Amino acid sequence: LIVFSLCLGLTCLSGFFHMKNKNYSSSQSHEELLIPPVPCHAKTNVMFLKTHKTASSTVLNIMFRFAEKHNLTVALPADQLFHLGYPRTFVAHFVEGFGAIGQNYNIMCNHLRFNPSEVKKVMAANTFYFSILRNPIPLLESSYIYYKNNVPAFRSSKNVNEFLASPTKYYHPADYRESIYARNIMWFDFGYDNNAEDDTKYTQAVLEEIEQNFHLILIADYFDESMILLKHALCWDLDDVIYFKLNSRSQDTVQTLTPESEEQIKVWCSLDWKLYLHFNQSFWRRIEETIGLEALEKEVDHLRTRQKELMETCLSDQEAVRKDHIRNKALLPFQSGAANILGYNLKQDLDNRTLRTCQKMVMPELQYTSYLYTVQHPHKKRKELGLPLLWTSLQE
């Protein structure tokens, strides 16, 4: 077991050092660089499996903006829902209009519990599938704060370290729906049993199945690098993957994990830990094989420069602000648990076109889902948000 743990640790470290080693030579030879690149076409049929507490709301915003830019059809949750049946396993009729539209959706990215056979009924055969993972250590702490009031296992413990000192005292697998956020949540989102025994043969089979179902798995801990890799894989433009961080929380709500708690997470969420280690390694391998680390570094710099330009254009505060400082309540993000979910204030004097671009970049998930739903299904009842509308008519 000690040898196995050591191997896992080294695997994780190797992924980490790949990123840190700035002098790593690009994987492309001079001969390869002389060959003119093959022109590629932007992929417009894309399925993003939105996982929990992994910067996935920011990715969803990117997907929605791309869909609007190219006039694509999004597979949105039916009726008043904001997720595609989650935590129930996904079935095609959770999508608004599936009966009438059939397999003619381009983009799918709202929360669902993955079920490949049903997703394939909705998405075209040439769809590109991707998802995102996050290191389970910060992920569990984030889940704890965000779902503190909803999850029985979290509610009855004083803080995250107390919960992790003896998780089985608080966590009961029978509280299936409420407690999924407390253990192996990513494993669950991918459609598997988050309380399954960590058996090597089983975990290996699951990892192989995920590799078959998904073309790309991104890593939230290296978000900018992930966006560059995504841009290349989808043949999108840099501006398509520019983002403002959404659904993040104020630093004062972060609880510090003890070293013991950090080690406990690796054991308590061992399925998620294996999932993360495996795809963190394949992520860096993919970068070396396709972009090369030197080129990646340059592209990440471009992305950050462009992001800074847009923040200077759009935002009055140049950064996210606490919920009570958001002036336009139509842009208030959904608040959950003990987290203070941050949002943005836009500059006052923007011309209409710039204003609209900036509004889309800062628009929280629920508001954007509701807006797109109204655009795509104008005869259906608008999704109720309990917040003022950003635009009263679609022409504004």
mmCIF file of C-alpha atoms in Angstrom:
data_model
loop_
_atom_site.group_PDB
_atom_site.id
_atom_site.type_symbol
_atom_site.label_atom_id
_atom_site.label_comp_id
_atom_site.label_asym_id
_atom_site.label_seq_id
_atom_site.Cartn_x
_atom_site.Cartn_y
_atom_site.Cartn_z
ATOM 1 C CA LEU A 1 0.000 0.000 0.000
ATOM 2 C CA ILE A 2 2.865 2.380 0.891
ATOM 3 C CA VAL A 3 4.572 1.681 -2.451
ATOM 4 C CA PHE A 4 1.248 2.247 -4.246
ATOM 5 C CA SER A 5 0.659 5.561 -2.435
ATOM 6 C CA LEU A 6 4.198 6.634 -3.274
ATOM 7 C CA CYS A 7 3.641 5.818 -6.952
ATOM 8 C CA LEU A 8 0.420 7.866 -6.925
ATOM 9 C CA GLY A 9 2.236 10.758 -5.301
ATOM 10 C CA LEU A 10 5.028 10.636 -7.878
ATOM 11 C CA THR A 11 2.481 10.468 -10.687
ATOM 12 C CA CYS A 12 0.807 13.616 -9.392
ATOM 13 C CA LEU A 13 4.146 15.366 -8.918
ATOM 14 C CA SER A 14 5.269 14.552 -12.439
ATOM 15 C CA GLY A 15 2.185 16.351 -13.781
ATOM 16 C CA PHE A 16 2.927 19.296 -11.511
ATOM 17 C CA PHE A 17 6.575 19.551 -12.514
ATOM 18 C CA HIS A 18 5.699 19.451 -16.197
ATOM 19 C CA MET A 19 3.985 22.743 -15.682
ATOM 20 C CA LYS A 20 6.700 24.261 -13.517
ATOM 21 C CA ASN A 21 9.632 23.404 -15.767
ATOM 22 C CA LYS A 22 9.878 26.519 -17.936
ATOM 23 C CA ASN A 23 12.928 25.301 -19.881
ATOM 24 C CA TYR A 24 11.200 22.218 -21.178
ATOM 25 C CA SER A 25 11.792 22.096 -24.931
ATOM 26 C CA SER A 26 8.825 22.063 -27.273
ATOM 27 C CA SER A 27 7.843 18.622 -28.475
ATOM 28 C CA GLN A 28 7.857 19.807 -32.113
ATOM 29 C CA SER A 29 11.002 19.400 -34.198
ATOM 30 C CA HIS A 30 12.210 22.081 -36.653
ATOM 31 C CA GLU A 31 11.155 19.875 -39.577
ATOM 32 C CA GLU A 32 7.607 19.669 -38.226
ATOM 33 C CA LEU A 33 7.416 23.442 -37.799
ATOM 34 C CA LEU A 34 8.261 23.971 -41.484
ATOM 35 C CA ILE A 35 5.239 21.967 -42.608
ATOM 36 C CA PRO A 36 2.300 24.367 -43.128
ATOM 37 C CA PRO A 37 -0.452 23.653 -40.596
ATOM 38 C CA VAL A 38 -3.519 21.843 -41.880
ATOM 39 C CA PRO A 39 -6.455 24.279 -41.790
ATOM 40 C CA CYS A 40 -9.080 23.150 -39.334
ATOM 41 C CA HIS A 41 -12.745 24.044 -39.008
ATOM 42 C CA ALA A 42 -14.335 25.131 -35.746
ATOM 43 C CA LYS A 43 -16.253 22.284 -34.144
ATOM 44 C CA THR A 44 -19.863 23.301 -33.540
ATOM 45 C CA ASN A 45 -21.271 20.051 -32.112
ATOM 46 C CA VAL A 46 -19.918 19.956 -28.585
ATOM 47 C CA MET A 47 -20.988 18.224 -25.371
ATOM 48 C CA PHE A 48 -19.458 19.497 -22.120
ATOM 49 C CA LEU A 49 -20.050 17.378 -19.028
ATOM 50 C CA LYS A 50 -20.398 20.060 -16.355
ATOM 51 C CA THR A 51 -18.935 18.702 -13.117
ATOM 52 C CA HIS A 52 -19.465 20.298 -9.682
ATOM 53 C CA LYS A 53 -17.102 22.831 -8.070
ATOM 54 C CA THR A 54 -14.567 22.616 -10.919
ATOM 55 C CA ALA A 55 -14.770 26.084 -12.552
ATOM 56 C CA SER A 56 -17.417 24.544 -14.824
ATOM 57 C CA SER A 57 -19.748 27.568 -14.621
ATOM 58 C CA THR A 58 -17.026 29.595 -16.329
ATOM 59 C CA VAL A 59 -16.802 26.941 -19.078
ATOM 60 C CA LEU A 60 -20.605 26.972 -19.451
ATOM 61 C CA ASN A 61 -20.479 30.732 -20.068
ATOM 62 C CA ILE A 62 -17.862 30.168 -22.787
ATOM 63 C CA MET A 63 -20.102 27.516 -24.399
ATOM 64 C CA PHE A 64 -23.222 29.722 -24.286
ATOM 65 C CA ARG A 65 -21.392 32.697 -25.831
ATOM 66 C CA PHE A 66 -20.029 30.500 -28.626
ATOM 67 C CA ALA A 67 -23.512 29.090 -29.272
ATOM 68 C CA GLU A 68 -24.948 32.597 -29.606
ATOM 69 C CA LYS A 69 -22.106 33.841 -31.803
ATOM 70 C CA HIS A 70 -22.696 30.987 -34.282
ATOM 71 C CA ASN A 71 -26.483 30.776 -33.884
ATOM 72 C CA LEU A 72 -26.322 27.207 -32.531
ATOM 73 C CA THR A 73 -29.057 25.235 -30.770
ATOM 74 C CA VAL A 74 -28.409 24.452 -27.107
ATOM 75 C CA ALA A 75 -29.890 21.395 -25.374
ATOM 76 C CA LEU A 76 -31.491 23.253 -22.455
ATOM 77 C CA PRO A 77 -33.321 21.842 -19.408
ATOM 78 C CA ALA A 78 -37.069 21.448 -19.905
ATOM 79 C CA ASP A 79 -39.710 23.623 -18.226
ATOM 80 C CA GLN A 80 -38.599 25.431 -15.054
ATOM 81 C CA LEU A 81 -35.471 23.349 -14.419
ATOM 82 C CA PHE A 82 -31.943 24.726 -14.626
ATOM 83 C CA HIS A 83 -30.191 21.354 -14.875
ATOM 84 C CA LEU A 84 -30.801 18.323 -17.071
ATOM 85 C CA GLY A 85 -32.502 16.154 -14.442
ATOM 86 C CA TYR A 86 -29.544 16.094 -12.034
ATOM 87 C CA PRO A 87 -28.960 14.141 -9.775
ATOM 88 C CA ARG A 88 -31.059 11.616 -11.698
ATOM 89 C CA THR A 89 -29.231 9.798 -14.470
ATOM 90 C CA PHE A 90 -29.763 11.732 -17.692
ATOM 91 C CA VAL A 91 -32.474 10.724 -20.169
ATOM 92 C CA ALA A 92 -33.147 12.501 -23.473
ATOM 93 C CA HIS A 93 -36.576 13.882 -22.548
ATOM 94 C CA PHE A 94 -34.967 16.092 -19.856
ATOM 95 C CA VAL A 95 -34.056 18.357 -22.815
ATOM 96 C CA GLU A 96 -36.625 20.993 -23.817
ATOM 97 C CA GLY A 97 -38.111 20.207 -27.233
ATOM 98 C CA PHE A 98 -36.359 16.853 -27.667
ATOM 99 C CA GLY A 99 -39.559 15.247 -28.992
ATOM 100 C CA ALA A 100 -39.768 17.836 -31.780
ATOM 101 C CA ILE A 101 -36.084 18.627 -32.422
ATOM 102 C CA GLY A 102 -34.601 15.133 -32.024
ATOM 103 C CA GLN A 103 -30.872 14.764 -32.679
ATOM 104 C CA ASN A 104 -30.421 18.342 -33.917
ATOM 105 C CA TYR A 105 -28.797 20.064 -30.946
ATOM 106 C CA ASN A 106 -25.304 21.529 -31.280
ATOM 107 C CA ILE A 107 -24.306 22.336 -27.719
ATOM 108 C CA MET A 108 -25.024 20.587 -24.428
ATOM 109 C CA CYS A 109 -23.454 21.920 -21.234
ATOM 110 C CA ASN A 110 -25.905 22.234 -18.313
ATOM 111 C CA HIS A 111 -25.470 19.970 -15.275
ATOM 112 C CA LEU A 112 -26.398 16.338 -15.876
ATOM 113 C CA ARG A 113 -25.368 12.907 -14.625
ATOM 114 C CA PHE A 114 -23.669 11.360 -17.635
ATOM 115 C CA ASN A 115 -25.450 8.583 -19.499
ATOM 116 C CA PRO A 116 -23.794 8.115 -22.922
ATOM 117 C CA SER A 117 -26.576 6.195 -24.675
ATOM 118 C CA GLU A 118 -29.180 8.880 -23.826
ATOM 119 C CA VAL A 119 -26.857 11.796 -24.590
ATOM 120 C CA LYS A 120 -26.223 10.252 -28.030
ATOM 121 C CA LYS A 121 -29.961 10.447 -28.751
ATOM 122 C CA VAL A 122 -29.715 14.226 -28.378
ATOM 123 C CA MET A 123 -26.279 14.988 -29.850
ATOM 124 C CA ALA A 124 -25.020 14.359 -33.405
ATOM 125 C CA ALA A 125 -22.687 11.457 -34.180
ATOM 126 C CA ASN A 126 -19.706 13.787 -34.775
ATOM 127 C CA THR A 127 -20.066 15.555 -31.396
ATOM 128 C CA PHE A 128 -16.884 16.452 -29.485
ATOM 129 C CA TYR A 129 -17.133 15.384 -25.816
ATOM 130 C CA PHE A 130 -15.115 17.024 -23.061
ATOM 131 C CA SER A 131 -15.207 17.587 -19.305
ATOM 132 C CA ILE A 132 -13.161 19.112 -16.494
ATOM 133 C CA LEU A 133 -11.721 17.739 -13.239
ATOM 134 C CA ARG A 134 -10.248 19.404 -10.169
ATOM 135 C CA ASN A 135 -7.889 18.278 -7.432
ATOM 136 C CA PRO A 136 -10.238 16.561 -4.906
ATOM 137 C CA ILE A 137 -8.528 18.280 -1.936
ATOM 138 C CA PRO A 138 -9.626 21.885 -2.663
ATOM 139 C CA LEU A 139 -12.769 20.497 -4.327
ATOM 140 C CA LEU A 140 -14.058 18.863 -1.131
ATOM 141 C CA GLU A 141 -13.421 22.013 0.919
ATOM 142 C CA SER A 142 -15.311 24.033 -1.722
ATOM 143 C CA SER A 143 -18.210 21.533 -1.700
ATOM 144 C CA TYR A 144 -18.340 21.690 2.090
ATOM 145 C CA ILE A 145 -18.807 25.474 2.139
ATOM 146 C CA TYR A 146 -21.139 25.608 -0.864
ATOM 147 C CA TYR A 147 -23.435 22.736 0.173
ATOM 148 C CA LYS A 148 -23.142 23.181 3.965
ATOM 149 C CA ASN A 149 -26.914 23.734 4.384
ATOM 150 C CA ASN A 150 -28.027 21.056 1.910
ATOM 151 C CA VAL A 151 -25.919 18.005 2.732
ATOM 152 C CA PRO A 152 -26.795 16.182 5.993
ATOM 153 C CA ALA A 153 -23.179 14.986 6.353
ATOM 154 C CA PHE A 154 -21.921 18.582 6.232
ATOM 155 C CA ARG A 155 -24.759 20.165 8.201
ATOM 156 C CA SER A 156 -24.168 18.133 11.355
ATOM 157 C CA SER A 157 -20.389 18.755 11.517
ATOM 158 C CA LYS A 158 -18.871 21.963 12.863
ATOM 159 C CA ASN A 159 -16.308 22.512 10.072
ATOM 160 C CA VAL A 160 -14.601 20.668 7.234
ATOM 161 C CA ASN A 161 -11.779 19.328 9.408
ATOM 162 C CA GLU A 162 -14.233 17.915 11.940
ATOM 163 C CA PHE A 163 -16.132 16.192 9.124
ATOM 164 C CA LEU A 164 -12.924 14.712 7.691
ATOM 165 C CA ALA A 165 -11.672 13.513 11.081
ATOM 166 C CA SER A 166 -14.420 10.831 10.973
ATOM 167 C CA PRO A 167 -16.499 11.141 7.780
ATOM 168 C CA THR A 168 -18.402 7.866 8.332
ATOM 169 C CA LYS A 169 -19.822 9.341 11.550
ATOM 170 C CA TYR A 170 -21.648 11.995 9.501
ATOM 171 C CA TYR A 171 -22.009 10.438 6.064
ATOM 172 C CA HIS A 172 -24.716 7.869 5.323
ATOM 173 C CA PRO A 173 -24.768 6.404 1.795
ATOM 174 C CA ALA A 174 -28.548 5.965 2.157
ATOM 175 C CA ASP A 175 -28.974 9.788 2.017
ATOM 176 C CA TYR A 176 -28.134 9.256 -1.660
ATOM 177 C CA ARG A 177 -29.405 12.480 -3.231
ATOM 178 C CA GLU A 178 -28.424 14.901 -0.500
ATOM 179 C CA SER A 179 -25.005 13.423 0.239
ATOM 180 C CA ILE A 180 -23.441 12.924 -3.201
ATOM 181 C CA TYR A 181 -21.537 16.208 -2.785
ATOM 182 C CA ALA A 182 -19.717 14.806 0.254
ATOM 183 C CA ARG A 183 -17.871 11.958 -1.456
ATOM 184 C CA ASN A 184 -16.456 11.264 -4.946
ATOM 185 C CA ILE A 185 -18.724 13.847 -6.569
ATOM 186 C CA MET A 186 -16.833 13.810 -9.896
ATOM 187 C CA TRP A 187 -17.110 10.012 -10.112
ATOM 188 C CA PHE A 188 -20.873 10.424 -9.578
ATOM 189 C CA ASP A 189 -21.183 13.158 -12.244
ATOM 190 C CA PHE A 190 -19.557 10.825 -14.783
ATOM 191 C CA GLY A 191 -22.393 8.386 -14.067
ATOM 192 C CA TYR A 192 -20.714 5.963 -11.645
ATOM 193 C CA ASP A 193 -21.415 4.877 -8.057
ATOM 194 C CA ASN A 194 -19.666 7.320 -5.723
ATOM 195 C CA ASN A 195 -19.845 4.768 -2.884
ATOM 196 C CA ALA A 196 -18.310 1.934 -4.930
ATOM 197 C CA GLU A 197 -15.419 -0.015 -3.436
ATOM 198 C CA ASP A 198 -12.046 1.214 -4.651
ATOM 199 C CA ASP A 199 -11.056 -1.963 -6.455
ATOM 200 C CA THR A 200 -8.159 -1.661 -8.937
ATOM 201 C CA LYS A 201 -9.833 -3.713 -11.674
ATOM 202 C CA TYR A 202 -13.064 -1.687 -11.346
ATOM 203 C CA THR A 203 -11.380 1.751 -11.300
ATOM 204 C CA GLN A 204 -9.209 0.833 -14.285
ATOM 205 C CA ALA A 205 -12.293 -0.226 -16.261
ATOM 206 C CA VAL A 206 -14.043 3.079 -15.429
ATOM 207 C CA LEU A 207 -11.007 5.175 -16.426
ATOM 208 C CA GLU A 208 -10.815 3.343 -19.758
ATOM 209 C CA GLU A 209 -14.542 3.845 -20.351
ATOM 210 C CA ILE A 210 -14.227 7.597 -19.666
ATOM 211 C CA GLU A 211 -11.313 7.753 -22.132
ATOM 212 C CA GLN A 212 -13.517 6.107 -24.761
ATOM 213 C CA ASN A 213 -16.490 8.433 -24.101
ATOM 214 C CA PHE A 214 -14.569 11.721 -23.937
ATOM 215 C CA HIS A 215 -12.169 13.302 -26.412
ATOM 216 C CA LEU A 216 -10.645 15.628 -23.827
ATOM 217 C CA ILE A 217 -10.535 16.051 -20.040
ATOM 218 C CA LEU A 218 -9.395 19.454 -18.768
ATOM 219 C CA ILE A 219 -7.893 20.273 -15.365
ATOM 220 C CA ALA A 220 -9.395 23.187 -13.407
ATOM 221 C CA ASP A 221 -6.187 23.695 -11.396
ATOM 222 C CA TYR A 222 -4.534 24.730 -14.703
ATOM 223 C CA PHE A 223 -7.498 26.611 -16.099
ATOM 224 C CA ASP A 224 -5.706 28.908 -18.559
ATOM 225 C CA GLU A 225 -3.667 26.003 -19.931
ATOM 226 C CA SER A 226 -6.956 24.085 -20.228
ATOM 227 C CA MET A 227 -8.541 26.872 -22.263
ATOM 228 C CA ILE A 228 -5.608 26.885 -24.705
ATOM 229 C CA LEU A 229 -5.825 23.117 -25.090
ATOM 230 C CA LEU A 230 -9.592 23.396 -25.631
ATOM 231 C CA LYS A 231 -9.097 26.159 -28.219
ATOM 232 C CA HIS A 232 -6.745 23.889 -30.181
ATOM 233 C CA ALA A 233 -8.945 20.797 -29.874
ATOM 234 C CA LEU A 234 -12.072 22.654 -31.064
ATOM 235 C CA CYS A 235 -10.263 24.882 -33.573
ATOM 236 C CA TRP A 236 -11.808 27.979 -31.960
ATOM 237 C CA ASP A 237 -10.406 31.531 -31.787
ATOM 238 C CA LEU A 238 -8.680 32.965 -28.728
ATOM 239 C CA ASP A 239 -11.645 35.269 -28.022
ATOM 240 C CA ASP A 240 -13.930 32.209 -27.911
ATOM 241 C CA VAL A 241 -12.147 30.952 -24.776
ATOM 242 C CA ILE A 242 -11.550 34.304 -23.043
ATOM 243 C CA TYR A 243 -13.445 34.363 -19.755
ATOM 244 C CA PHE A 244 -14.119 36.183 -16.514
ATOM 245 C CA LYS A 245 -14.111 33.812 -13.563
ATOM 246 C CA LEU A 246 -17.720 32.993 -12.599
ATOM 247 C CA ASN A 247 -19.272 31.455 -9.482
ATOM 248 C CA SER A 248 -16.116 31.934 -7.392
ATOM 249 C CA ARG A 249 -16.387 32.849 -3.711
ATOM 250 C CA SER A 250 -14.747 35.362 -1.412
ATOM 251 C CA GLN A 251 -11.513 34.236 0.240
ATOM 252 C CA ASP A 252 -12.867 34.774 3.757
ATOM 253 C CA THR A 253 -15.205 31.781 3.343
ATOM 254 C CA VAL A 254 -12.324 29.366 2.591
ATOM 255 C CA GLN A 255 -11.563 26.983 5.471
ATOM 256 C CA THR A 256 -7.947 25.889 5.924
ATOM 257 C CA LEU A 257 -7.524 22.131 5.738
ATOM 258 C CA THR A 258 -5.117 20.477 8.166
ATOM 259 C CA PRO A 259 -2.419 18.202 6.637
ATOM 260 C CA GLU A 260 -4.338 15.252 8.174
ATOM 261 C CA SER A 261 -7.549 16.361 6.436
ATOM 262 C CA GLU A 262 -5.749 16.645 3.098
ATOM 263 C CA GLU A 263 -4.463 13.077 3.419
ATOM 264 C CA GLN A 264 -7.901 11.894 4.540
ATOM 265 C CA ILE A 265 -9.522 13.319 1.381
ATOM 266 C CA LYS A 266 -7.237 11.132 -0.769
ATOM 267 C CA VAL A 267 -8.586 8.093 1.090
ATOM 268 C CA TRP A 268 -12.201 9.219 1.598
ATOM 269 C CA CYS A 269 -12.530 10.331 -2.040
ATOM 270 C CA SER A 270 -10.092 7.757 -3.429
ATOM 271 C CA LEU A 271 -12.151 7.221 -6.613
ATOM 272 C CA ASP A 272 -12.012 10.936 -7.408
ATOM 273 C CA TRP A 273 -8.318 10.999 -6.462
ATOM 274 C CA LYS A 274 -7.525 8.217 -8.960
ATOM 275 C CA LEU A 275 -9.653 9.930 -11.602
ATOM 276 C CA TYR A 276 -7.783 13.183 -11.084
ATOM 277 C CA LEU A 277 -4.281 11.679 -11.075
ATOM 278 C CA HIS A 278 -4.966 9.688 -14.232
ATOM 279 C CA PHE A 279 -6.330 12.619 -16.252
ATOM 280 C CA ASN A 280 -3.876 15.176 -14.854
ATOM 281 C CA GLN A 281 -1.165 12.996 -16.384
ATOM 282 C CA SER A 282 -2.938 12.577 -19.726
ATOM 283 C CA PHE A 283 -3.631 16.349 -19.790
ATOM 284 C CA TRP A 284 0.086 17.244 -19.714
ATOM 285 C CA ARG A 285 0.914 14.445 -22.141
ATOM 286 C CA ARG A 286 -1.688 15.830 -24.566
ATOM 287 C CA ILE A 287 -0.172 19.315 -24.299
ATOM 288 C CA GLU A 288 3.340 18.009 -25.026
ATOM 289 C CA GLU A 289 2.099 16.015 -28.015
ATOM 290 C CA THR A 290 -0.053 18.753 -29.581
ATOM 291 C CA ILE A 291 1.153 22.227 -28.569
ATOM 292 C CA GLY A 292 4.449 21.860 -26.729
ATOM 293 C CA LEU A 293 5.153 23.600 -23.432
ATOM 294 C CA GLU A 294 6.995 26.633 -24.871
ATOM 295 C CA ALA A 295 4.179 27.424 -27.289
ATOM 296 C CA LEU A 296 1.650 26.817 -24.503
ATOM 297 C CA GLU A 297 3.341 29.380 -22.278
ATOM 298 C CA LYS A 298 3.180 32.019 -25.046
ATOM 299 C CA GLU A 299 -0.483 31.311 -25.731
ATOM 300 C CA VAL A 300 -1.366 31.479 -22.035
ATOM 301 C CA ASP A 301 0.340 34.905 -21.932
ATOM 302 C CA HIS A 302 -1.772 36.047 -24.908
ATOM 303 C CA LEU A 303 -4.934 34.810 -23.223
ATOM 304 C CA ARG A 304 -4.130 36.661 -19.981
ATOM 305 C CA THR A 305 -3.248 39.868 -21.854
ATOM 306 C CA ARG A 306 -6.508 39.746 -23.797
ATOM 307 C CA GLN A 307 -8.456 38.950 -20.624
ATOM 308 C CA LYS A 308 -6.878 41.961 -18.885
ATOM 309 C CA GLU A 309 -7.835 44.192 -21.858
ATOM 310 C CA LEU A 310 -11.447 43.027 -21.637
ATOM 311 C CA MET A 311 -11.556 43.527 -17.872
ATOM 312 C CA GLU A 312 -10.321 47.092 -18.364
ATOM 313 C CA THR A 313 -12.970 47.635 -21.048
ATOM 314 C CA CYS A 314 -15.888 46.068 -19.163
ATOM 315 C CA LEU A 315 -15.442 46.274 -15.415
ATOM 316 C CA SER A 316 -15.635 49.264 -13.134
ATOM 317 C CA ASP A 317 -13.823 47.472 -10.289
ATOM 318 C CA GLN A 318 -11.298 45.474 -12.388
ATOM 319 C CA GLU A 319 -12.186 42.413 -10.294
ATOM 320 C CA ALA A 320 -15.077 40.379 -8.899
ATOM 321 C CA VAL A 321 -16.970 41.914 -5.955
ATOM 322 C CA ARG A 322 -18.976 40.518 -3.039
ATOM 323 C CA LYS A 323 -22.707 39.931 -3.493
ATOM 324 C CA ASP A 324 -23.731 43.033 -1.488
ATOM 325 C CA HIS A 325 -21.555 45.242 -3.753
ATOM 326 C CA ILE A 326 -23.178 44.153 -7.027
ATOM 327 C CA ARG A 327 -25.108 47.177 -8.280
ATOM 328 C CA ASN A 328 -27.251 45.527 -10.964
ATOM 329 C CA LYS A 329 -29.291 42.822 -9.201
ATOM 330 C CA ALA A 330 -29.997 41.184 -12.592
ATOM 331 C CA LEU A 331 -26.321 40.123 -12.521
ATOM 332 C CA LEU A 332 -26.409 38.689 -8.992
ATOM 333 C CA PRO A 333 -25.111 35.076 -8.952
ATOM 334 C CA PHE A 334 -27.019 32.329 -7.126
ATOM 335 C CA GLN A 335 -25.893 32.193 -3.483
ATOM 336 C CA SER A 336 -25.456 28.900 -1.657
ATOM 337 C CA GLY A 337 -24.456 27.701 1.812
ATOM 338 C CA ALA A 338 -21.834 29.721 3.666
ATOM 339 C CA ALA A 339 -20.140 30.836 0.433
ATOM 340 C CA ASN A 340 -20.249 34.475 -0.650
ATOM 341 C CA ILE A 341 -20.467 34.080 -4.435
ATOM 342 C CA LEU A 342 -18.810 36.977 -6.212
ATOM 343 C CA GLY A 343 -20.099 38.888 -9.215
ATOM 344 C CA TYR A 344 -19.206 41.925 -11.316
ATOM 345 C CA ASN A 345 -20.043 45.583 -11.837
ATOM 346 C CA LEU A 346 -19.873 46.857 -15.408
ATOM 347 C CA LYS A 347 -18.706 50.315 -16.423
ATOM 348 C CA GLN A 348 -21.515 52.845 -16.785
ATOM 349 C CA ASP A 349 -20.661 54.550 -20.085
ATOM 350 C CA LEU A 350 -20.262 51.606 -22.489
ATOM 351 C CA ASP A 351 -21.725 51.797 -26.001
ATOM 352 C CA ASN A 352 -24.560 49.338 -26.648
ATOM 353 C CA ARG A 353 -22.500 46.745 -28.512
ATOM 354 C CA THR A 354 -19.670 46.692 -25.944
ATOM 355 C CA LEU A 355 -22.199 46.639 -23.101
ATOM 356 C CA ARG A 356 -23.916 43.587 -24.555
ATOM 357 C CA THR A 357 -20.573 41.750 -24.993
ATOM 358 C CA CYS A 358 -19.555 42.594 -21.421
ATOM 359 C CA GLN A 359 -22.947 41.598 -19.999
ATOM 360 C CA LYS A 360 -22.667 38.161 -21.618
ATOM 361 C CA MET A 361 -19.203 37.643 -20.126
ATOM 362 C CA VAL A 362 -20.361 38.333 -16.565
ATOM 363 C CA MET A 363 -23.822 36.802 -16.809
ATOM 364 C CA PRO A 364 -24.335 34.137 -14.122
ATOM 365 C CA GLU A 365 -25.349 30.634 -15.147
ATOM 366 C CA LEU A 366 -29.033 30.742 -14.151
ATOM 367 C CA GLN A 367 -29.658 34.076 -15.869
ATOM 368 C CA TYR A 368 -27.918 32.966 -19.065
ATOM 369 C CA THR A 369 -29.794 29.635 -19.116
ATOM 370 C CA SER A 370 -33.102 31.474 -18.631
ATOM 371 C CA TYR A 371 -32.273 34.013 -21.364
ATOM 372 C CA LEU A 372 -31.244 31.361 -23.933
ATOM 373 C CA TYR A 373 -34.350 29.348 -23.090
ATOM 374 C CA THR A 374 -36.529 32.371 -23.946
ATOM 375 C CA VAL A 375 -34.626 32.927 -27.203
ATOM 376 C CA GLN A 376 -34.947 29.273 -28.279
ATOM 377 C CA HIS A 377 -38.440 28.599 -26.917
ATOM 378 C CA PRO A 378 -40.275 31.958 -27.160
ATOM 379 C CA HIS A 379 -43.722 30.324 -26.796
ATOM 380 C CA LYS A 380 -42.819 28.577 -23.533
ATOM 381 C CA LYS A 381 -43.194 30.084 -20.070
ATOM 382 C CA ARG A 382 -40.009 31.946 -19.137
ATOM 383 C CA LYS A 383 -37.880 30.255 -16.453
ATOM 384 C CA GLU A 384 -38.571 31.973 -13.121
ATOM 385 C CA LEU A 385 -35.496 33.442 -11.442
ATOM 386 C CA GLY A 386 -36.919 35.758 -8.824
ATOM 387 C CA LEU A 387 -34.469 38.421 -10.083
ATOM 388 C CA PRO A 388 -34.953 41.483 -12.293
ATOM 389 C CA LEU A 389 -34.449 40.801 -16.010
ATOM 390 C CA LEU A 390 -31.337 42.147 -17.697
ATOM 391 C CA TRP A 391 -33.270 42.676 -20.934
ATOM 392 C CA THR A 392 -37.042 42.996 -21.099
ATOM 393 C CA SER A 393 -37.085 42.122 -24.796
ATOM 394 C CA LEU A 394 -34.737 40.011 -26.905
ATOM 395 C CA GLN A 395 -34.077 42.914 -29.262
ATOM 396 C CA GLU A 396 -32.486 45.109 -26.575
#
